[in-house]
mmCIF file with all atom_site columns, N, CA and C in Angstrom:
data_model
loop_
_atom_site.group_PDB
_atom_site.id
_atom_site.type_symbol
_atom_site.label_atom_id
_atom_site.label_alt_id
_atom_site.label_comp_id
_atom_site.label_asym_id
_atom_site.label_entity_id
_atom_site.label_seq_id
_atom_site.pdbx_PDB_ins_code
_atom_site.Cartn_x
_atom_site.Cartn_y
_atom_site.Cartn_z
_atom_site.occupancy
_atom_site.B_iso_or_equiv
_atom_site.pdbx_formal_charge
_atom_site.auth_seq_id
_atom_site.auth_comp_id
_atom_site.auth_asym_id
_atom_site.auth_atom_id
_atom_site.pdbx_PDB_model_num
ATOM 1   N N  . MET B 1 1  ? 3.424  14.880  0.427  1.00 0.00 ? 1  MET B N  1
ATOM 2   C CA . MET B 1 1  ? 2.449  14.232  1.310  1.00 0.00 ? 1  MET B CA 1
ATOM 3   C C  . MET B 1 1  ? 2.321  14.951  2.494  1.00 0.00 ? 1  MET B C  1
ATOM 4   N N  . ASP B 1 2  ? 1.195  15.318  3.065  1.00 0.00 ? 2  ASP B N  1
ATOM 5   C CA . ASP B 1 2  ? 1.158  16.019  4.285  1.00 0.00 ? 2  ASP B CA 1
ATOM 6   C C  . ASP B 1 2  ? 1.009  14.929  5.422  1.00 0.00 ? 2  ASP B C  1
ATOM 7   N N  . ALA B 1 3  ? 0.970  15.419  6.649  1.00 0.00 ? 3  ALA B N  1
ATOM 8   C CA . ALA B 1 3  ? 1.043  14.580  7.800  1.00 0.00 ? 3  ALA B CA 1
ATOM 9   C C  . ALA B 1 3  ? -0.198 13.652  7.887  1.00 0.00 ? 3  ALA B C  1
ATOM 10  N N  . ASP B 1 4  ? -1.359 14.176  7.575  1.00 0.00 ? 4  ASP B N  1
ATOM 11  C CA . ASP B 1 4  ? -2.561 13.237  7.618  1.00 0.00 ? 4  ASP B CA 1
ATOM 12  C C  . ASP B 1 4  ? -2.457 12.173  6.671  1.00 0.00 ? 4  ASP B C  1
ATOM 13  N N  . LYS B 1 5  ? -2.056 12.421  5.505  1.00 0.00 ? 5  LYS B N  1
ATOM 14  C CA . LYS B 1 5  ? -1.936 11.332  4.473  1.00 0.00 ? 5  LYS B CA 1
ATOM 15  C C  . LYS B 1 5  ? -0.765 10.402  4.847  1.00 0.00 ? 5  LYS B C  1
ATOM 16  N N  . PHE B 1 6  ? 0.271  10.854  5.519  1.00 0.00 ? 6  PHE B N  1
ATOM 17  C CA . PHE B 1 6  ? 1.216  9.980   5.914  1.00 0.00 ? 6  PHE B CA 1
ATOM 18  C C  . PHE B 1 6  ? 0.731  8.972   6.989  1.00 0.00 ? 6  PHE B C  1
ATOM 19  N N  . GLU B 1 7  ? -0.046 9.471   7.998  1.00 0.00 ? 7  GLU B N  1
ATOM 20  C CA . GLU B 1 7  ? -0.662 8.710   8.979  1.00 0.00 ? 7  GLU B CA 1
ATOM 21  C C  . GLU B 1 7  ? -1.493 7.591   8.377  1.00 0.00 ? 7  GLU B C  1
ATOM 22  N N  . LYS B 1 8  ? -2.272 8.093   7.392  1.00 0.00 ? 8  LYS B N  1
ATOM 23  C CA . LYS B 1 8  ? -3.179 7.073   6.673  1.00 0.00 ? 8  LYS B CA 1
ATOM 24  C C  . LYS B 1 8  ? -2.366 5.955   5.932  1.00 0.00 ? 8  LYS B C  1
ATOM 25  N N  . LEU B 1 9  ? -1.270 6.392   5.350  1.00 0.00 ? 9  LEU B N  1
ATOM 26  C CA . LEU B 1 9  ? -0.423 5.407   4.702  1.00 0.00 ? 9  LEU B CA 1
ATOM 27  C C  . LEU B 1 9  ? 0.186  4.445   5.727  1.00 0.00 ? 9  LEU B C  1
ATOM 28  N N  . VAL B 1 10 ? 0.557  4.941   6.916  1.00 0.00 ? 10 VAL B N  1
ATOM 29  C CA . VAL B 1 10 ? 1.066  3.963   7.916  1.00 0.00 ? 10 VAL B CA 1
ATOM 30  C C  . VAL B 1 10 ? -0.045 2.967   8.336  1.00 0.00 ? 10 VAL B C  1
ATOM 31  N N  . GLU B 1 11 ? -1.284 3.464   8.465  1.00 0.00 ? 11 GLU B N  1
ATOM 32  C CA . GLU B 1 11 ? -2.344 2.633   8.909  1.00 0.00 ? 11 GLU B CA 1
ATOM 33  C C  . GLU B 1 11 ? -2.604 1.641   7.719  1.00 0.00 ? 11 GLU B C  1
ATOM 34  N N  . TRP B 1 12 ? -2.703 2.095   6.499  1.00 0.00 ? 12 TRP B N  1
ATOM 35  C CA . TRP B 1 12 ? -2.898 1.189   5.389  1.00 0.00 ? 12 TRP B CA 1
ATOM 36  C C  . TRP B 1 12 ? -1.820 0.064   5.405  1.00 0.00 ? 12 TRP B C  1
ATOM 37  N N  . TYR B 1 13 ? -0.614 0.435   5.645  1.00 0.00 ? 13 TYR B N  1
ATOM 38  C CA . TYR B 1 13 ? 0.571  -0.516  5.648  1.00 0.00 ? 13 TYR B CA 1
ATOM 39  C C  . TYR B 1 13 ? 0.381  -1.501  6.684  1.00 0.00 ? 13 TYR B C  1
ATOM 40  N N  . LEU B 1 14 ? 0.008  -1.134  7.902  1.00 0.00 ? 14 LEU B N  1
ATOM 41  C CA . LEU B 1 14 ? -0.210 -2.026  9.083  1.00 0.00 ? 14 LEU B CA 1
ATOM 42  C C  . LEU B 1 14 ? -1.434 -2.961  8.744  1.00 0.00 ? 14 LEU B C  1
ATOM 43  N N  . GLU B 1 15 ? -2.374 -2.468  8.150  1.00 0.00 ? 15 GLU B N  1
ATOM 44  C CA . GLU B 1 15 ? -3.558 -3.246  7.858  1.00 0.00 ? 15 GLU B CA 1
ATOM 45  C C  . GLU B 1 15 ? -3.142 -4.328  6.785  1.00 0.00 ? 15 GLU B C  1
ATOM 46  N N  . SER B 1 16 ? -2.376 -3.881  5.795  1.00 0.00 ? 16 SER B N  1
ATOM 47  C CA . SER B 1 16 ? -1.907 -4.806  4.738  1.00 0.00 ? 16 SER B CA 1
ATOM 48  C C  . SER B 1 16 ? -1.028 -5.946  5.343  1.00 0.00 ? 16 SER B C  1
ATOM 49  N N  . LEU B 1 17 ? -0.407 -5.655  6.439  1.00 0.00 ? 17 LEU B N  1
ATOM 50  C CA . LEU B 1 17 ? 0.411  -6.682  7.148  1.00 0.00 ? 17 LEU B CA 1
ATOM 51  C C  . LEU B 1 17 ? -0.408 -7.578  7.971  1.00 0.00 ? 17 LEU B C  1
ATOM 52  N N  . GLY B 1 18 ? -1.696 -7.242  8.188  1.00 0.00 ? 18 GLY B N  1
ATOM 53  C CA . GLY B 1 18 ? -2.557 -8.222  8.954  1.00 0.00 ? 18 GLY B CA 1
ATOM 54  C C  . GLY B 1 18 ? -3.045 -7.682  10.288 1.00 0.00 ? 18 GLY B C  1
ATOM 55  N N  . ALA B 1 19 ? -2.785 -6.351  10.557 1.00 0.00 ? 19 ALA B N  1
ATOM 56  C CA . ALA B 1 19 ? -3.353 -5.827  11.782 1.00 0.00 ? 19 ALA B CA 1
ATOM 57  C C  . ALA B 1 19 ? -4.853 -5.773  11.758 1.00 0.00 ? 19 ALA B C  1
ATOM 58  N N  . LYS B 1 20 ? -5.513 -6.233  12.825 1.00 0.00 ? 20 LYS B N  1
ATOM 59  C CA . LYS B 1 20 ? -6.904 -6.209  12.779 1.00 0.00 ? 20 LYS B CA 1
ATOM 60  C C  . LYS B 1 20 ? -7.559 -5.040  13.457 1.00 0.00 ? 20 LYS B C  1
ATOM 61  N N  . VAL B 1 21 ? -6.805 -4.487  14.403 1.00 0.00 ? 21 VAL B N  1
ATOM 62  C CA . VAL B 1 21 ? -7.203 -3.166  15.058 1.00 0.00 ? 21 VAL B CA 1
ATOM 63  C C  . VAL B 1 21 ? -5.951 -2.322  15.080 1.00 0.00 ? 21 VAL B C  1
ATOM 64  N N  . ILE B 1 22 ? -6.122 -0.984  14.732 1.00 0.00 ? 22 ILE B N  1
ATOM 65  C CA . ILE B 1 22 ? -5.112 0.003   14.825 1.00 0.00 ? 22 ILE B CA 1
ATOM 66  C C  . ILE B 1 22 ? -5.636 1.208   15.634 1.00 0.00 ? 22 ILE B C  1
ATOM 67  N N  . LYS B 1 23 ? -4.992 1.486   16.717 1.00 0.00 ? 23 LYS B N  1
ATOM 68  C CA . LYS B 1 23 ? -5.504 2.669   17.482 1.00 0.00 ? 23 LYS B CA 1
ATOM 69  C C  . LYS B 1 23 ? -4.424 3.704   17.563 1.00 0.00 ? 23 LYS B C  1
ATOM 70  N N  . THR B 1 24 ? -4.952 4.986   17.723 1.00 0.00 ? 24 THR B N  1
ATOM 71  C CA . THR B 1 24 ? -4.116 6.104   17.904 1.00 0.00 ? 24 THR B CA 1
ATOM 72  C C  . THR B 1 24 ? -4.262 6.596   19.375 1.00 0.00 ? 24 THR B C  1
ATOM 73  N N  . PRO B 1 25 ? -3.251 6.104   20.245 1.00 0.00 ? 25 PRO B N  1
ATOM 74  C CA . PRO B 1 25 ? -3.429 6.435   21.652 1.00 0.00 ? 25 PRO B CA 1
ATOM 75  C C  . PRO B 1 25 ? -3.278 7.901   21.935 1.00 0.00 ? 25 PRO B C  1
ATOM 76  N N  . ALA B 1 26 ? -3.836 8.324   23.135 1.00 0.00 ? 26 ALA B N  1
ATOM 77  C CA . ALA B 1 26 ? -3.587 9.690   23.619 1.00 0.00 ? 26 ALA B CA 1
ATOM 78  C C  . ALA B 1 26 ? -2.131 9.727   23.911 1.00 0.00 ? 26 ALA B C  1
ATOM 79  N N  . LYS B 1 27 ? -1.536 10.873  23.797 1.00 0.00 ? 27 LYS B N  1
ATOM 80  C CA . LYS B 1 27 ? -0.051 11.018  23.847 1.00 0.00 ? 27 LYS B CA 1
ATOM 81  C C  . LYS B 1 27 ? 0.536  10.420  25.119 1.00 0.00 ? 27 LYS B C  1
ATOM 82  N N  . ASN B 1 28 ? -0.132 10.589  26.260 1.00 0.00 ? 28 ASN B N  1
ATOM 83  C CA . ASN B 1 28 ? 0.421  10.119  27.573 1.00 0.00 ? 28 ASN B CA 1
ATOM 84  C C  . ASN B 1 28 ? 0.189  8.755   27.864 1.00 0.00 ? 28 ASN B C  1
ATOM 85  N N  . SER B 1 29 ? -0.719 8.107   27.101 1.00 0.00 ? 29 SER B N  1
ATOM 86  C CA . SER B 1 29 ? -1.116 6.667   27.452 1.00 0.00 ? 29 SER B CA 1
ATOM 87  C C  . SER B 1 29 ? 0.031  5.685   27.000 1.00 0.00 ? 29 SER B C  1
ATOM 88  N N  . SER B 1 30 ? 0.825  5.966   26.064 1.00 0.00 ? 30 SER B N  1
ATOM 89  C CA . SER B 1 30 ? 1.812  5.041   25.549 1.00 0.00 ? 30 SER B CA 1
ATOM 90  C C  . SER B 1 30 ? 3.205  5.606   25.775 1.00 0.00 ? 30 SER B C  1
ATOM 91  N N  . SER B 1 31 ? 3.385  6.534   26.580 1.00 0.00 ? 31 SER B N  1
ATOM 92  C CA . SER B 1 31 ? 4.626  7.233   26.791 1.00 0.00 ? 31 SER B CA 1
ATOM 93  C C  . SER B 1 31 ? 5.561  6.400   27.669 1.00 0.00 ? 31 SER B C  1
ATOM 94  N N  . THR B 1 32 ? 6.849  6.538   27.323 1.00 0.00 ? 32 THR B N  1
ATOM 95  C CA . THR B 1 32 ? 7.930  5.982   28.166 1.00 0.00 ? 32 THR B CA 1
ATOM 96  C C  . THR B 1 32 ? 8.900  7.169   28.358 1.00 0.00 ? 32 THR B C  1
ATOM 97  N N  . GLU B 1 33 ? 9.946  6.903   29.041 1.00 0.00 ? 33 GLU B N  1
ATOM 98  C CA . GLU B 1 33 ? 10.979 8.099   29.217 1.00 0.00 ? 33 GLU B CA 1
ATOM 99  C C  . GLU B 1 33 ? 11.509 8.466   27.885 1.00 0.00 ? 33 GLU B C  1
ATOM 100 N N  . SER B 1 34 ? 11.484 7.527   26.856 1.00 0.00 ? 34 SER B N  1
ATOM 101 C CA . SER B 1 34 ? 12.135 7.770   25.598 1.00 0.00 ? 34 SER B CA 1
ATOM 102 C C  . SER B 1 34 ? 11.305 8.356   24.517 1.00 0.00 ? 34 SER B C  1
ATOM 103 N N  . GLY B 1 35 ? 9.949  8.226   24.683 1.00 0.00 ? 35 GLY B N  1
ATOM 104 C CA . GLY B 1 35 ? 9.094  8.648   23.663 1.00 0.00 ? 35 GLY B CA 1
ATOM 105 C C  . GLY B 1 35 ? 7.724  8.093   23.792 1.00 0.00 ? 35 GLY B C  1
ATOM 106 N N  . ASP B 1 36 ? 6.867  8.304   22.806 1.00 0.00 ? 36 ASP B N  1
ATOM 107 C CA . ASP B 1 36 ? 5.463  7.717   22.771 1.00 0.00 ? 36 ASP B CA 1
ATOM 108 C C  . ASP B 1 36 ? 5.180  7.032   21.457 1.00 0.00 ? 36 ASP B C  1
ATOM 109 N N  . ALA B 1 37 ? 4.098  6.312   21.401 1.00 0.00 ? 37 ALA B N  1
ATOM 110 C CA . ALA B 1 37 ? 3.705  5.596   20.250 1.00 0.00 ? 37 ALA B CA 1
ATOM 111 C C  . ALA B 1 37 ? 2.660  6.478   19.586 1.00 0.00 ? 37 ALA B C  1
ATOM 112 N N  . ASP B 1 38 ? 2.747  6.522   18.187 1.00 0.00 ? 38 ASP B N  1
ATOM 113 C CA . ASP B 1 38 ? 1.768  7.229   17.427 1.00 0.00 ? 38 ASP B CA 1
ATOM 114 C C  . ASP B 1 38 ? 0.594  6.268   17.047 1.00 0.00 ? 38 ASP B C  1
ATOM 115 N N  . LYS B 1 39 ? 0.896  4.994   16.873 1.00 0.00 ? 39 LYS B N  1
ATOM 116 C CA . LYS B 1 39 ? -0.115 3.978   16.552 1.00 0.00 ? 39 LYS B CA 1
ATOM 117 C C  . LYS B 1 39 ? 0.182  2.727   17.326 1.00 0.00 ? 39 LYS B C  1
ATOM 118 N N  . VAL B 1 40 ? -0.772 2.013   17.650 1.00 0.00 ? 40 VAL B N  1
ATOM 119 C CA . VAL B 1 40 ? -0.649 0.614   18.250 1.00 0.00 ? 40 VAL B CA 1
ATOM 120 C C  . VAL B 1 40 ? -1.501 -0.318  17.351 1.00 0.00 ? 40 VAL B C  1
ATOM 121 N N  . ALA B 1 41 ? -0.817 -1.249  16.827 1.00 0.00 ? 41 ALA B N  1
ATOM 122 C CA . ALA B 1 41 ? -1.438 -2.255  15.969 1.00 0.00 ? 41 ALA B CA 1
ATOM 123 C C  . ALA B 1 41 ? -1.513 -3.636  16.543 1.00 0.00 ? 41 ALA B C  1
ATOM 124 N N  . TYR B 1 42 ? -2.678 -4.240  16.488 1.00 0.00 ? 42 TYR B N  1
ATOM 125 C CA . TYR B 1 42 ? -2.972 -5.513  17.144 1.00 0.00 ? 42 TYR B CA 1
ATOM 126 C C  . TYR B 1 42 ? -3.084 -6.541  16.035 1.00 0.00 ? 42 TYR B C  1
ATOM 127 N N  . PHE B 1 43 ? -2.116 -7.601  16.029 1.00 0.00 ? 43 PHE B N  1
ATOM 128 C CA . PHE B 1 43 ? -2.167 -8.648  15.069 1.00 0.00 ? 43 PHE B CA 1
ATOM 129 C C  . PHE B 1 43 ? -2.638 -9.880  15.815 1.00 0.00 ? 43 PHE B C  1
ATOM 130 N N  . ASP B 1 44 ? -3.970 -10.210 15.792 1.00 0.00 ? 44 ASP B N  1
ATOM 131 C CA . ASP B 1 44 ? -4.611 -11.215 16.478 1.00 0.00 ? 44 ASP B CA 1
ATOM 132 C C  . ASP B 1 44 ? -3.880 -12.679 16.119 1.00 0.00 ? 44 ASP B C  1
ATOM 133 N N  . LYS B 1 45 ? -3.770 -12.894 14.865 1.00 0.00 ? 45 LYS B N  1
ATOM 134 C CA . LYS B 1 45 ? -3.292 -14.324 14.511 1.00 0.00 ? 45 LYS B CA 1
ATOM 135 C C  . LYS B 1 45 ? -1.857 -14.587 15.052 1.00 0.00 ? 45 LYS B C  1
ATOM 136 N N  . LEU B 1 46 ? -1.097 -13.568 15.199 1.00 0.00 ? 46 LEU B N  1
ATOM 137 C CA . LEU B 1 46 ? 0.303  -13.720 15.750 1.00 0.00 ? 46 LEU B CA 1
ATOM 138 C C  . LEU B 1 46 ? 0.336  -13.440 17.252 1.00 0.00 ? 46 LEU B C  1
ATOM 139 N N  . LYS B 1 47 ? -0.839 -13.032 17.840 1.00 0.00 ? 47 LYS B N  1
ATOM 140 C CA . LYS B 1 47 ? -0.886 -12.584 19.217 1.00 0.00 ? 47 LYS B CA 1
ATOM 141 C C  . LYS B 1 47 ? 0.193  -11.645 19.543 1.00 0.00 ? 47 LYS B C  1
ATOM 142 N N  . LEU B 1 48 ? 0.255  -10.543 18.737 1.00 0.00 ? 48 LEU B N  1
ATOM 143 C CA . LEU B 1 48 ? 1.284  -9.584  18.829 1.00 0.00 ? 48 LEU B CA 1
ATOM 144 C C  . LEU B 1 48 ? 0.677  -8.205  18.793 1.00 0.00 ? 48 LEU B C  1
ATOM 145 N N  . VAL B 1 49 ? 1.320  -7.251  19.637 1.00 0.00 ? 49 VAL B N  1
ATOM 146 C CA . VAL B 1 49 ? 0.941  -5.976  19.606 1.00 0.00 ? 49 VAL B CA 1
ATOM 147 C C  . VAL B 1 49 ? 2.203  -5.111  19.223 1.00 0.00 ? 49 VAL B C  1
ATOM 148 N N  . VAL B 1 50 ? 2.070  -4.188  18.192 1.00 0.00 ? 50 VAL B N  1
ATOM 149 C CA . VAL B 1 50 ? 3.278  -3.435  17.780 1.00 0.00 ? 50 VAL B CA 1
ATOM 150 C C  . VAL B 1 50 ? 2.982  -1.987  18.046 1.00 0.00 ? 50 VAL B C  1
ATOM 151 N N  . TYR B 1 51 ? 3.886  -1.292  18.673 1.00 0.00 ? 51 TYR B N  1
ATOM 152 C CA . TYR B 1 51 ? 3.873  0.144   18.880 1.00 0.00 ? 51 TYR B CA 1
ATOM 153 C C  . TYR B 1 51 ? 4.620  0.821   17.924 1.00 0.00 ? 51 TYR B C  1
ATOM 154 N N  . VAL B 1 52 ? 4.071  1.799   17.169 1.00 0.00 ? 52 VAL B N  1
ATOM 155 C CA . VAL B 1 52 ? 4.649  2.381   15.971 1.00 0.00 ? 52 VAL B CA 1
ATOM 156 C C  . VAL B 1 52 ? 4.922  3.859   16.301 1.00 0.00 ? 52 VAL B C  1
ATOM 157 N N  . GLN B 1 53 ? 6.125  4.305   16.083 1.00 0.00 ? 53 GLN B N  1
ATOM 158 C CA . GLN B 1 53 ? 6.563  5.730   16.182 1.00 0.00 ? 53 GLN B CA 1
ATOM 159 C C  . GLN B 1 53 ? 6.633  6.251   14.810 1.00 0.00 ? 53 GLN B C  1
ATOM 160 N N  . GLU B 1 54 ? 5.742  7.173   14.300 1.00 0.00 ? 54 GLU B N  1
ATOM 161 C CA . GLU B 1 54 ? 5.703  7.666   12.930 1.00 0.00 ? 54 GLU B CA 1
ATOM 162 C C  . GLU B 1 54 ? 6.707  8.866   12.920 1.00 0.00 ? 54 GLU B C  1
ATOM 163 N N  . LYS B 1 55 ? 7.402  8.939   11.915 1.00 0.00 ? 55 LYS B N  1
ATOM 164 C CA . LYS B 1 55 ? 8.291  10.028  11.555 1.00 0.00 ? 55 LYS B CA 1
ATOM 165 C C  . LYS B 1 55 ? 8.269  10.254  10.120 1.00 0.00 ? 55 LYS B C  1
ATOM 166 N N  . LYS B 1 56 ? 7.974  11.482  9.678  1.00 0.00 ? 56 LYS B N  1
ATOM 167 C CA . LYS B 1 56 ? 7.894  11.850  8.305  1.00 0.00 ? 56 LYS B CA 1
ATOM 168 C C  . LYS B 1 56 ? 8.955  13.047  8.150  1.00 0.00 ? 56 LYS B C  1
ATOM 169 N N  . HIS B 1 57 ? 10.024 12.712  7.481  1.00 0.00 ? 57 HIS B N  1
ATOM 170 C CA . HIS B 1 57 ? 11.109 13.756  7.316  1.00 0.00 ? 57 HIS B CA 1
ATOM 171 C C  . HIS B 1 57 ? 11.368 13.907  5.799  1.00 0.00 ? 57 HIS B C  1
ATOM 172 N N  . GLU B 1 58 ? 11.910 15.012  5.516  1.00 0.00 ? 58 GLU B N  1
ATOM 173 C CA . GLU B 1 58 ? 12.392 15.276  4.113  1.00 0.00 ? 58 GLU B CA 1
ATOM 174 C C  . GLU B 1 58 ? 13.832 15.729  4.346  1.00 0.00 ? 58 GLU B C  1
ATOM 175 N N  . ASN B 1 59 ? 14.721 15.367  3.476  1.00 0.00 ? 59 ASN B N  1
ATOM 176 C CA . ASN B 1 59 ? 16.106 15.681  3.465  1.00 0.00 ? 59 ASN B CA 1
ATOM 177 C C  . ASN B 1 59 ? 16.866 15.016  4.577  1.00 0.00 ? 59 ASN B C  1
ATOM 178 N N  . ILE B 1 60 ? 17.227 15.808  5.636  1.00 0.00 ? 60 ILE B N  1
ATOM 179 C CA . ILE B 1 60 ? 18.120 15.240  6.715  1.00 0.00 ? 60 ILE B CA 1
ATOM 180 C C  . ILE B 1 60 ? 17.286 15.038  7.928  1.00 0.00 ? 60 ILE B C  1
ATOM 181 N N  . THR B 1 61 ? 17.369 13.855  8.586  1.00 0.00 ? 61 THR B N  1
ATOM 182 C CA . THR B 1 61 ? 16.558 13.569  9.778  1.00 0.00 ? 61 THR B CA 1
ATOM 183 C C  . THR B 1 61 ? 17.493 13.959  10.896 1.00 0.00 ? 61 THR B C  1
ATOM 184 N N  . SER B 1 62 ? 16.879 14.627  11.937 1.00 0.00 ? 62 SER B N  1
ATOM 185 C CA . SER B 1 62 ? 17.709 15.098  13.022 1.00 0.00 ? 62 SER B CA 1
ATOM 186 C C  . SER B 1 62 ? 18.186 13.879  13.904 1.00 0.00 ? 62 SER B C  1
ATOM 187 N N  . ASP B 1 63 ? 19.269 14.099  14.663 1.00 0.00 ? 63 ASP B N  1
ATOM 188 C CA . ASP B 1 63 ? 19.676 13.068  15.638 1.00 0.00 ? 63 ASP B CA 1
ATOM 189 C C  . ASP B 1 63 ? 18.697 12.772  16.673 1.00 0.00 ? 63 ASP B C  1
ATOM 190 N N  . TRP B 1 64 ? 17.835 13.871  17.195 1.00 0.00 ? 64 TRP B N  1
ATOM 191 C CA . TRP B 1 64 ? 16.826 13.695  18.058 1.00 0.00 ? 64 TRP B CA 1
ATOM 192 C C  . TRP B 1 64 ? 15.750 12.742  17.530 1.00 0.00 ? 64 TRP B C  1
ATOM 193 N N  . ALA B 1 65 ? 15.353 12.770  16.319 1.00 0.00 ? 65 ALA B N  1
ATOM 194 C CA . ALA B 1 65 ? 14.265 11.941  15.753 1.00 0.00 ? 65 ALA B CA 1
ATOM 195 C C  . ALA B 1 65 ? 14.743 10.565  15.693 1.00 0.00 ? 65 ALA B C  1
ATOM 196 N N  . VAL B 1 66 ? 15.978 10.328  15.301 1.00 0.00 ? 66 VAL B N  1
ATOM 197 C CA . VAL B 1 66 ? 16.535 8.896   15.271 1.00 0.00 ? 66 VAL B CA 1
ATOM 198 C C  . VAL B 1 66 ? 16.739 8.343   16.621 1.00 0.00 ? 66 VAL B C  1
ATOM 199 N N  . LYS B 1 67 ? 17.125 9.105   17.599 1.00 0.00 ? 67 LYS B N  1
ATOM 200 C CA . LYS B 1 67 ? 17.305 8.611   19.018 1.00 0.00 ? 67 LYS B CA 1
ATOM 201 C C  . LYS B 1 67 ? 15.909 8.304   19.539 1.00 0.00 ? 67 LYS B C  1
ATOM 202 N N  . GLN B 1 68 ? 14.922 9.118   19.305 1.00 0.00 ? 68 GLN B N  1
ATOM 203 C CA . GLN B 1 68 ? 13.573 8.770   19.819 1.00 0.00 ? 68 GLN B CA 1
ATOM 204 C C  . GLN B 1 68 ? 13.073 7.478   19.280 1.00 0.00 ? 68 GLN B C  1
ATOM 205 N N  . ILE B 1 69 ? 13.185 7.216   17.963 1.00 0.00 ? 69 ILE B N  1
ATOM 206 C CA . ILE B 1 69 ? 12.777 5.939   17.442 1.00 0.00 ? 69 ILE B CA 1
ATOM 207 C C  . ILE B 1 69 ? 13.559 4.793   17.953 1.00 0.00 ? 69 ILE B C  1
ATOM 208 N N  . THR B 1 70 ? 14.906 4.828   18.018 1.00 0.00 ? 70 THR B N  1
ATOM 209 C CA . THR B 1 70 ? 15.649 3.745   18.461 1.00 0.00 ? 70 THR B CA 1
ATOM 210 C C  . THR B 1 70 ? 15.449 3.454   19.938 1.00 0.00 ? 70 THR B C  1
ATOM 211 N N  . SER B 1 71 ? 15.286 4.462   20.706 1.00 0.00 ? 71 SER B N  1
ATOM 212 C CA . SER B 1 71 ? 15.080 4.381   22.156 1.00 0.00 ? 71 SER B CA 1
ATOM 213 C C  . SER B 1 71 ? 13.638 3.745   22.529 1.00 0.00 ? 71 SER B C  1
ATOM 214 N N  . PHE B 1 72 ? 12.659 4.129   21.769 1.00 0.00 ? 72 PHE B N  1
ATOM 215 C CA . PHE B 1 72 ? 11.383 3.651   22.120 1.00 0.00 ? 72 PHE B CA 1
ATOM 216 C C  . PHE B 1 72 ? 11.252 2.151   21.785 1.00 0.00 ? 72 PHE B C  1
#
């Protein structure tokens, strides 16, 4: 699965969980010191916004990738 298909899979999953709006923010608009969000999902019924950091890896995931996800 290439990166584009992986992003579509993440969007599909968020929609299947009930997200009404899913945005892909500009890299700097959702940044923190620890990382940035690849998707922002809005769950209206729950009044919840979820920031998603997407990582697609094969075999071994680097410590940097894990730290970025857990820190964000």
